Short mmCIF file of C-alpha atoms in Angstrom, two decimals:
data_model
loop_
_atom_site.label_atom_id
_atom_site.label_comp_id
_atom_site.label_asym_id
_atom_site.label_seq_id
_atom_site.Cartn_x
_atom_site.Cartn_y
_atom_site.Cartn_z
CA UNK Y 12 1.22 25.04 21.16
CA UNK Y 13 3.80 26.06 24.53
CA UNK Y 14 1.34 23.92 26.53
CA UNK Y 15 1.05 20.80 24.12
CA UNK Y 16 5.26 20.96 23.68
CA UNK Y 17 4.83 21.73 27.65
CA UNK Y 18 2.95 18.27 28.49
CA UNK Y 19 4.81 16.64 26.56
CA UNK Y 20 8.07 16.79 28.01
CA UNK Y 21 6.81 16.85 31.53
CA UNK Y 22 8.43 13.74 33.52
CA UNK Y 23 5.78 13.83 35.82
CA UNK Y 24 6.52 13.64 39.83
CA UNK Y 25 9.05 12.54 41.36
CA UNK Y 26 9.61 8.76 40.14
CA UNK Y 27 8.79 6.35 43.81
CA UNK Y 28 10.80 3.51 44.46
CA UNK Y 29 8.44 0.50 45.35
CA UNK Y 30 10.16 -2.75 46.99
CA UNK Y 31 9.60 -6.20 45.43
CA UNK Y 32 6.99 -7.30 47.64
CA UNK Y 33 4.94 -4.36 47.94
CA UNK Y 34 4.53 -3.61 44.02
CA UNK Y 35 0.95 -3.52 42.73
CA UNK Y 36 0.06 -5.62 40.03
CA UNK Y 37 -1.84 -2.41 37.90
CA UNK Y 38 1.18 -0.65 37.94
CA UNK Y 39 4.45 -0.61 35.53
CA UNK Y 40 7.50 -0.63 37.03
CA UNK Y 41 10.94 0.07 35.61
CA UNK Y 42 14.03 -2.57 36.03
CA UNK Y 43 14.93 -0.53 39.12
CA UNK Y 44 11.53 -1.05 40.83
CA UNK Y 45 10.21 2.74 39.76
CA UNK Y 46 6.59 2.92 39.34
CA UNK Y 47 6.15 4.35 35.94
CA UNK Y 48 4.28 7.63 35.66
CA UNK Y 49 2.92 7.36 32.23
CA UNK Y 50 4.75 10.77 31.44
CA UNK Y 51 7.70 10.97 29.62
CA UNK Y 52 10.30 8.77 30.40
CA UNK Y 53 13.34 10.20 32.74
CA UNK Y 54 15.92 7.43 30.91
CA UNK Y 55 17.99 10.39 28.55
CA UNK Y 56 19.64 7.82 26.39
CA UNK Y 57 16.06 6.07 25.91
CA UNK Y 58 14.54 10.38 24.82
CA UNK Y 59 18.07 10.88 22.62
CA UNK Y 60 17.70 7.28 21.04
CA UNK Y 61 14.04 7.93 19.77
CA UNK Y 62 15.31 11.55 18.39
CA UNK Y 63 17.40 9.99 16.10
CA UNK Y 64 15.18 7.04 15.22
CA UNK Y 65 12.14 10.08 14.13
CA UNK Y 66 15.10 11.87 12.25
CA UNK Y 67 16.17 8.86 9.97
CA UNK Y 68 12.79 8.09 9.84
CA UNK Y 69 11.42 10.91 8.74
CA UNK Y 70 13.97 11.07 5.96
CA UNK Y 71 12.83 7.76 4.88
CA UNK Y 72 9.25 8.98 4.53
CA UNK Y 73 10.20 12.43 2.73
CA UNK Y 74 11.96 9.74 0.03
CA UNK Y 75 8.63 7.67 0.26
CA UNK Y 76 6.34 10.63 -0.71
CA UNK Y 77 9.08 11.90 -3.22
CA UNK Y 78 9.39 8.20 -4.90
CA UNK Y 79 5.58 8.36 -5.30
CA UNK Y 80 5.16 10.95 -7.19
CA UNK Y 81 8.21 10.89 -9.49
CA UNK Y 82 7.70 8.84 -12.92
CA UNK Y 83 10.28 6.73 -12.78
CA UNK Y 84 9.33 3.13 -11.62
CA UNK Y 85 9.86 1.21 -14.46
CA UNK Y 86 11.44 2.31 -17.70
CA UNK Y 87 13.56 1.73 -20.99
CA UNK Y 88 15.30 4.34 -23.86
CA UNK Y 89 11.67 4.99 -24.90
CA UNK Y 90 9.75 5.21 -21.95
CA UNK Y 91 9.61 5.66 -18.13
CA UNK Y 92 6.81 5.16 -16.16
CA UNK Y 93 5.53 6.14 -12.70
CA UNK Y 94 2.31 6.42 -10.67
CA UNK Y 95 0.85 9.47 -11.94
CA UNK Y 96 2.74 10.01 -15.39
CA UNK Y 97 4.35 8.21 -18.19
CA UNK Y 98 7.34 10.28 -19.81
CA UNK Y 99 9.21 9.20 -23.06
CA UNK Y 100 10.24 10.01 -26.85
CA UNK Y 101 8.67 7.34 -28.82
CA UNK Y 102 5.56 6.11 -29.88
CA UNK Y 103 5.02 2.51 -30.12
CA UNK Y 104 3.04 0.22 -33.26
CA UNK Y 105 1.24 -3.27 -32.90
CA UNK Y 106 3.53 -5.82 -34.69
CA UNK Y 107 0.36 -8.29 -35.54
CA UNK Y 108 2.66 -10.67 -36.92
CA UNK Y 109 4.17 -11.31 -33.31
CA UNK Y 110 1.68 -10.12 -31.52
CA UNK Y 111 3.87 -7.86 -29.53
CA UNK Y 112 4.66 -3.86 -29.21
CA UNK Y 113 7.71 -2.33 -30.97
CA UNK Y 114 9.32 1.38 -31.32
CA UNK Y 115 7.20 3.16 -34.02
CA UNK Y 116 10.00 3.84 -36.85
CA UNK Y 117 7.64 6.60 -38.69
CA UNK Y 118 9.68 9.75 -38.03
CA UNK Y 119 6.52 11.36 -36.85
CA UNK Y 120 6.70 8.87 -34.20
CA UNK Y 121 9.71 9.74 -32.71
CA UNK Y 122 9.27 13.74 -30.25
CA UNK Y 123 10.77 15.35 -28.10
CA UNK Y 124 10.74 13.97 -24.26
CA UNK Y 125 7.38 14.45 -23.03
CA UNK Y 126 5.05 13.13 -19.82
CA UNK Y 127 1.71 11.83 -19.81
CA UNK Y 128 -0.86 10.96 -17.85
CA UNK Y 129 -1.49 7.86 -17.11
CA UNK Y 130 -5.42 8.03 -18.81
CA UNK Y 131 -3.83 9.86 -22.04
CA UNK Y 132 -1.24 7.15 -21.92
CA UNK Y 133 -3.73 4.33 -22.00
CA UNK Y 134 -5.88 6.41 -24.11
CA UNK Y 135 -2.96 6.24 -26.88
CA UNK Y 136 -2.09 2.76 -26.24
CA UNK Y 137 -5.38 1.93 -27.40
CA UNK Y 138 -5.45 3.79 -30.55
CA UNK Y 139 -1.81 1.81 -31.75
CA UNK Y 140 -3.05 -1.98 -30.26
CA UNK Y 141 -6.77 -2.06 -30.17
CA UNK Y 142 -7.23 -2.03 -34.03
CA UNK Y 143 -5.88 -5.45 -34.45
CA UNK Y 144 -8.59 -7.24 -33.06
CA UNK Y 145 -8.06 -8.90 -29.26
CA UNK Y 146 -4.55 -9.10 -28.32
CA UNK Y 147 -3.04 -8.43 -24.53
CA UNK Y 148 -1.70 -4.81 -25.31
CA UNK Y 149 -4.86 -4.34 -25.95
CA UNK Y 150 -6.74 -5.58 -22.96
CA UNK Y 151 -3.58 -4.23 -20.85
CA UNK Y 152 -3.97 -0.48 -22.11
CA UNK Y 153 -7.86 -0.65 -20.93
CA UNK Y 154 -6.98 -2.22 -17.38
CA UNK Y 155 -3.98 0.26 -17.13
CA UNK Y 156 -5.68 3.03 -15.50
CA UNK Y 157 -7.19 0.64 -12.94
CA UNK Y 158 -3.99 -0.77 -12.17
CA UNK Y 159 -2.30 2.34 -11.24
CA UNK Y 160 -4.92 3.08 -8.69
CA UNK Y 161 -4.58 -0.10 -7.17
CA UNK Y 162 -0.87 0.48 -6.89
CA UNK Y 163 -0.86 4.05 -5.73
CA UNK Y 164 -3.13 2.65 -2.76
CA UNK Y 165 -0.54 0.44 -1.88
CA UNK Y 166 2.30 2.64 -1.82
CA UNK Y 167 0.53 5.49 0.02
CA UNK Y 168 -0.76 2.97 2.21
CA UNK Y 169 2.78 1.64 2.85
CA UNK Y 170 3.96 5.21 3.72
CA UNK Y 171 0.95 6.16 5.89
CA UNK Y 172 1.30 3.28 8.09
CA UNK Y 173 4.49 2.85 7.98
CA UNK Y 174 4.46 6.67 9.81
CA UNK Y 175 1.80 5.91 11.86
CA UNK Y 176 3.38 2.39 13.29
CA UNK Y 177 6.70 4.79 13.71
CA UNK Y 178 5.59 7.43 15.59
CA UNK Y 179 3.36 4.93 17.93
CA UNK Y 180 6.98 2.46 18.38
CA UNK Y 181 8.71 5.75 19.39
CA UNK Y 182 6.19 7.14 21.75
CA UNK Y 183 5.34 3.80 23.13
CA UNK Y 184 9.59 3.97 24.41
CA UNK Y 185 9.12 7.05 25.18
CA UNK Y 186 6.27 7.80 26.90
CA UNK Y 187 5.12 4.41 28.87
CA UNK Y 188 1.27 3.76 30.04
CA UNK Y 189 1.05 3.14 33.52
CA UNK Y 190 -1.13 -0.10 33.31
CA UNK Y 191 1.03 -3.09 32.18
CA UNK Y 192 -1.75 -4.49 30.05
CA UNK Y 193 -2.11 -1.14 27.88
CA UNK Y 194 1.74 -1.12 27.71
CA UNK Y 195 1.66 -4.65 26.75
CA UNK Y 196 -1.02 -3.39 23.81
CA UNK Y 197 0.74 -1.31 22.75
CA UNK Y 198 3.55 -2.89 22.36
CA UNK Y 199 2.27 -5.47 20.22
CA UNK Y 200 0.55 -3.21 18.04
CA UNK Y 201 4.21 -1.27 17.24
CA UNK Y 202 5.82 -4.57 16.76
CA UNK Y 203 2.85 -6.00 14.46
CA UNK Y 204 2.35 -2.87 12.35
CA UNK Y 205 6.79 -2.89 12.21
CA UNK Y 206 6.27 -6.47 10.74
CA UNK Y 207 3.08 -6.03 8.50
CA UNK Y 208 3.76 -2.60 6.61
CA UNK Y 209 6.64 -3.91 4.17
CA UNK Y 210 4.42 -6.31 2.93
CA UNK Y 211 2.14 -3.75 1.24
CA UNK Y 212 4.94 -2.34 -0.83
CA UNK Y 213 6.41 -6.00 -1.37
CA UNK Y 214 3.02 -7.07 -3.13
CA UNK Y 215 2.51 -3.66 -5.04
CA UNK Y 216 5.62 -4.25 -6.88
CA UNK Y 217 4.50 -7.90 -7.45
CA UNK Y 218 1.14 -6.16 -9.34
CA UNK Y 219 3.52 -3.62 -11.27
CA UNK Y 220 5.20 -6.54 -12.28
CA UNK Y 221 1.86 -7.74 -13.61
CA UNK Y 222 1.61 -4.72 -16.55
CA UNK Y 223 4.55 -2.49 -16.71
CA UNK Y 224 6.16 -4.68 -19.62
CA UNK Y 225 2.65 -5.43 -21.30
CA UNK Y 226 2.02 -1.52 -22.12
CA UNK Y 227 5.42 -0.90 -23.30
CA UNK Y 228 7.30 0.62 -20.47
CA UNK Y 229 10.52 -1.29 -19.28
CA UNK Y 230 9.34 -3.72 -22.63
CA UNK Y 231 12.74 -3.27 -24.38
CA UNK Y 232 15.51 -3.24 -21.50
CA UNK Y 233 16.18 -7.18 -20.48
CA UNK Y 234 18.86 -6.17 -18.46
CA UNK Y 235 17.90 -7.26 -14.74
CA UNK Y 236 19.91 -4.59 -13.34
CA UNK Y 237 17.60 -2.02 -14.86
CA UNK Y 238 14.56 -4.40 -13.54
CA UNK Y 239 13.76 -1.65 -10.71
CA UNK Y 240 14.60 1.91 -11.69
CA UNK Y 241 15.07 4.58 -9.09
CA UNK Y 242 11.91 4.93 -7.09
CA UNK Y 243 11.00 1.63 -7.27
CA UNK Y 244 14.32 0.86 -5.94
CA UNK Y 245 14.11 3.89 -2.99
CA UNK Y 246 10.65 2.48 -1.83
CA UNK Y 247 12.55 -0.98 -1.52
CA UNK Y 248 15.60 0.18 0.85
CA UNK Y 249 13.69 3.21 2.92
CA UNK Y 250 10.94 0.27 3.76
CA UNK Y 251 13.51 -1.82 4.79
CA UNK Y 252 16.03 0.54 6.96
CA UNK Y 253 12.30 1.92 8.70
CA UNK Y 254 11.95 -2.08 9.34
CA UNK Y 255 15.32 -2.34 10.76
CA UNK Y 256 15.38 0.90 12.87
CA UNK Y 257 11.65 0.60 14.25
CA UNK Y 258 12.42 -3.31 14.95
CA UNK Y 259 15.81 -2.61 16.56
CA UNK Y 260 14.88 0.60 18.54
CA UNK Y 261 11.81 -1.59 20.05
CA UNK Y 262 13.93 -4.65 21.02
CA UNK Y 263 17.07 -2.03 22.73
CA UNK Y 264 14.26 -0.04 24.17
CA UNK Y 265 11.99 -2.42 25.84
CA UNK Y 266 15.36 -4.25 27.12
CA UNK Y 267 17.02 -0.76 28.33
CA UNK Y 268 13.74 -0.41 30.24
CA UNK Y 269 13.72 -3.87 31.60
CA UNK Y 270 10.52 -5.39 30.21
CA UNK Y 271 9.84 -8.51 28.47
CA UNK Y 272 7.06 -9.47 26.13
CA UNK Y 273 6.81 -12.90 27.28
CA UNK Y 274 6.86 -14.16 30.77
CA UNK Y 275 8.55 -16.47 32.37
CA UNK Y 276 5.51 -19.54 32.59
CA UNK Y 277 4.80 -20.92 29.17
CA UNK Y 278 1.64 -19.08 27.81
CA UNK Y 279 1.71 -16.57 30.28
CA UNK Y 280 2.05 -12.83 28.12
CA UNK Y 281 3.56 -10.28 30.48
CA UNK Y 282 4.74 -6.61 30.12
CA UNK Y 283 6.90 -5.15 32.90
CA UNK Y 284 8.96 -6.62 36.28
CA UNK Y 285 5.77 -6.02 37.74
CA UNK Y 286 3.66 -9.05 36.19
CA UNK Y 287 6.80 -11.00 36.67
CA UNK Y 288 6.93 -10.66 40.32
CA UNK Y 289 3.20 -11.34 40.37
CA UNK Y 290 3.60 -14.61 38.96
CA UNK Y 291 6.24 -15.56 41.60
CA UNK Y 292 4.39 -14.17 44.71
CA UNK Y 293 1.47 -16.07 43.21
CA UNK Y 294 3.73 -19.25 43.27
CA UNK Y 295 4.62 -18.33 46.64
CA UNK Y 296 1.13 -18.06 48.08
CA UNK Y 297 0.03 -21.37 46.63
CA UNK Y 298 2.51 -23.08 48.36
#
């Protein structure tokens, strides 16, 4: 472990100032005409900034992974439901006659607060809908389990890359590739994976919207303000302050450093003064 921690805070030699004309075009180059060593970067402000971007972002995950597993995604004064368990005090009855669930008023039906799983849920969903020929309760009690696998996917999935595009956006910053065109990779994979990963949770809580309300949890609250209850509501803002940080420590970063993304000819992709500079000797040459 002392020689991992050791390697990677090394700075590498001594940084070498190359002038304009002389500058290879293999090599990355910092705004002051340093080659870059592809160790990490001497720029303090640039090593501080990414500490603090990994701290808030690693909050945000902890919340992620906490919001995942708590049952409380959807939810009204009978039941609350999550992506492992279903918790509540009241068991619900098949109205035929509008073809719709409602609170059980048996007092039997009524217990103590309890949590389910999302199979013995279904399993008991069945048993009060399924008797009254086809209706959607029904159907929706038998594709529940499904469902929830489907949207715990997409929510781990979210996290997962959504730690995985943070730490590479950081270290990219941090710890520059030599070669321009790996740079330039790399850089487009942080910045694509920073734009892509909200999505995943966006459409998983498009597909929760799909069956929450037709197996009776969240049914009986019509207030929109209750819509989204708390971990529905943490995945929403952590996904989009990562977005924001990731996106904003990327753009400061890669201008600190002096880089660009896009060249200055039209079409021409370029990462680095050095590319830059190539394109204008080139111009020179031809003429």
């Amino acid at each position: 472990m002392p020689g991992i921690f050791s390697r990677l805070l090394d700075h590498g030699p001594e940084p070498i100032f190359v002038p304009e004309e002389e500058r290879s075009e293999d090599i990355l180059y910092t705004k002051e005409g340093y080659e870059v060593s592809g160790k990490l970067t001497r720029d303090r402000t640039i090593v501080w900034a990414g500490v603090g971007v990994f701290c808030i972002l690693f909050c945000s995950w902890t919340a992620q992974w906490v919001a995942f597993a708590l049952p409380n995604w959807r939810g009204d004064q009978y039941h609350t439901g999550g992506l492992f368990q279903i918790c509540g005090t009241q068991d619900l009855l098949f109205n035929p006659q509008t073809d719709s669930l409602m609170p059980n008023p048996a007092p039997n039906a009524t217990h103590s607060y309890r949590c389910q799983s999302i199979q013995e849920y279904a399993s008991d969903l069945q048993s009060w809908t399924c008797g009254y020929g086809d209706n959607d309760a029904c159907n929706a009690a038998r594709l529940l389990p499904g469902q929830i696998t489907a949207s715990r996917w997409f929510e781990s999935a979210t996290t997962v890359l959504d730690m995985i595009f943070g730490v590479t956006t950081i270290s990219f910053m941090l710890w520059p590739d030599r070669s321009p065109k790996k740079s330039l990779r790399n850089g487009w994979i942080a910045l694509l994976g920073i734009i892509l990963t909200p999505w995943m949770c966006l459409i998983d809580l498009f597909i929760q919207n799909g069956y929450w309300d037709r197996v009776g949890v969240g049914l009986f609250d019509s207030d929109v303000r209750n819509f989204l209850h708390g971990a529905a509501q943490a995945t929403i803002a952590t996904s989009t302050i990562d977005f924001a940080v990731q996106f904003g420590f990327l753009q400061w970063a890669v201008h600190r450093h002096g880089w660009k993304f896009v060249g200055h000819n039209a079409g021409e992709v370029s990462m680095g003064p050095s590319l830059q500079m190539r394109s204008k000797r080139s111009k020179r040459n031809n003429t």
